[in-house]
Amino acid sequence: IQVILEGFGLFHYGNLRETCQNPKLKEAFSDILKDEALHHGMGVVLAQRMVLDKETKTQIFDLTARFIRALIEAEWVLKTLNENSDGLTAAQVTKFKQEIGWEFQIQARTEKLKALIKKVGYDGLVEELDAVGIFSY
């Protein structure tokens, strides 16, 4: 989970830095990226060295599946919008998703998450998660 979380943080903050127009904020994102890179790198090294028993593999599968689902679906975004407004109509949700490139972002997240798992040598985990539809949206 650390490798996925920190790696996804690198992906997310990297995108924020690249699209940021405020020089001071852009510099802050760069500092965050440096810190995230250290955490992510340590997680990769540790994960590659671990020998896992069956129970641990099951726990990793279950927790990773839940975490990935939450990142891919990102329904919390729409929930937050609804809680801080009068609610969105179906047409407004559709328009919002089109305007922010929702489908493209979901696909990019999915590919990034798969790459992060493979980075630590857990290719089999990607196949297992794929088999039960975790990466499907």
XYZ file of C-alpha atoms in Angstrom:
137
model
C 0.000 0.000 0.000
C 2.853 2.403 0.797
C 4.343 1.942 -2.659
C 0.969 2.575 -4.292
C 0.071 5.503 -2.043
C 3.413 7.268 -2.310
C 3.711 6.473 -6.020
C 0.242 7.814 -6.639
C 1.221 10.889 -4.628
C 4.165 11.391 -6.995
C 1.797 11.117 -9.947
C -0.755 13.484 -8.410
C 1.653 16.157 -7.144
C 3.624 15.930 -10.387
C 0.458 16.780 -12.308
C -0.319 19.626 -9.924
C 3.201 21.023 -10.294
C 3.109 20.814 -14.071
C -0.208 22.641 -14.352
C 0.415 25.172 -11.575
C 0.830 28.781 -12.634
C 1.900 30.168 -9.260
C 5.715 29.974 -8.929
C 5.699 29.668 -5.110
C 3.070 26.964 -5.153
C 4.913 25.197 -7.957
C 8.041 25.228 -5.783
C 6.032 23.808 -2.854
C 4.834 20.957 -5.076
C 8.456 20.294 -6.049
C 9.402 20.025 -2.364
C 6.511 17.639 -1.726
C 7.623 15.546 -4.704
C 11.148 15.217 -3.307
C 9.760 13.963 -0.007
C 7.306 11.575 -1.665
C 10.089 10.166 -3.848
C 12.121 9.202 -0.785
C 9.157 7.462 0.849
C 8.202 5.715 -2.371
C 11.759 4.574 -3.043
C 12.081 3.082 0.437
C 8.772 1.285 0.031
C 9.878 -0.200 -3.289
C 13.136 -1.501 -1.797
C 11.377 -3.018 1.208
C 8.576 -4.574 -0.849
C 11.007 -6.188 -3.276
C 12.832 -7.867 -0.384
C 9.792 -9.211 1.420
C 8.901 -12.892 1.430
C 5.163 -13.164 1.937
C 3.124 -15.981 3.416
C -0.335 -16.854 2.089
C -2.203 -14.892 4.797
C -0.161 -11.739 4.137
C -0.723 -12.076 0.387
C -4.476 -12.319 1.012
C -4.394 -9.213 3.206
C -2.374 -7.328 0.597
C -4.847 -8.356 -2.102
C -7.883 -7.284 -0.058
C -6.458 -3.955 1.077
C -5.000 -3.138 -2.328
C -8.308 -3.920 -4.020
C -10.221 -1.590 -1.698
C -7.654 1.176 -2.038
C -7.519 0.942 -5.836
C -11.305 0.942 -6.112
C -11.487 4.157 -4.097
C -8.837 5.847 -6.247
C -10.301 4.738 -9.546
C -13.944 5.450 -8.798
C -13.261 8.784 -7.099
C -16.935 9.021 -6.165
C -15.816 11.086 -3.175
C -15.299 13.956 -5.626
C -18.955 13.973 -6.610
C -20.054 13.410 -3.010
C -18.039 16.445 -1.909
C -19.514 18.559 -4.698
C -23.026 17.509 -3.707
C -22.407 18.181 -0.025
C -21.104 21.682 -0.748
C -23.794 22.738 -3.173
C -27.499 22.261 -3.699
C -26.703 18.960 -5.367
C -25.907 18.180 -8.959
C -28.349 17.014 -11.571
C -27.424 14.073 -13.794
C -26.776 16.546 -16.623
C -24.457 18.600 -14.405
C -22.541 15.479 -13.372
C -22.131 14.526 -17.025
C -20.968 18.033 -17.933
C -18.558 18.133 -14.978
C -17.036 14.799 -15.970
C -16.621 15.950 -19.563
C -15.033 19.246 -18.538
C -12.390 17.651 -16.311
C -11.682 14.707 -18.599
C -13.007 12.190 -16.056
C -12.650 9.112 -18.284
C -9.099 10.047 -19.281
C -8.178 10.590 -15.627
C -9.675 7.233 -14.620
C -7.683 5.492 -17.356
C -4.476 7.308 -16.374
C -4.997 6.385 -12.706
C -5.617 2.758 -13.617
C -2.469 2.482 -15.711
C -0.396 4.250 -13.060
C -1.648 1.934 -10.316
C -0.858 -1.158 -12.377
C 2.641 0.159 -13.072
C 3.224 0.873 -9.369
C 2.278 -2.676 -8.383
C 4.476 -4.151 -11.102
C 7.346 -1.919 -9.996
C 7.802 -4.012 -6.875
C 7.559 -7.284 -8.787
C 3.944 -8.103 -7.938
C 2.836 -8.753 -11.526
C 0.681 -11.640 -10.295
C -1.234 -9.253 -8.064
C -2.163 -7.115 -11.070
C -3.458 -10.213 -12.861
C -5.444 -11.300 -9.787
C -6.970 -7.839 -9.371
C -7.775 -7.716 -13.095
C -9.429 -11.132 -12.898
C -11.973 -9.889 -10.340
C -12.576 -6.592 -12.173
C -10.846 -4.227 -9.755
C -9.414 -2.152 -12.590
C -12.712 -1.989 -14.472
C -14.692 1.171 -14.290
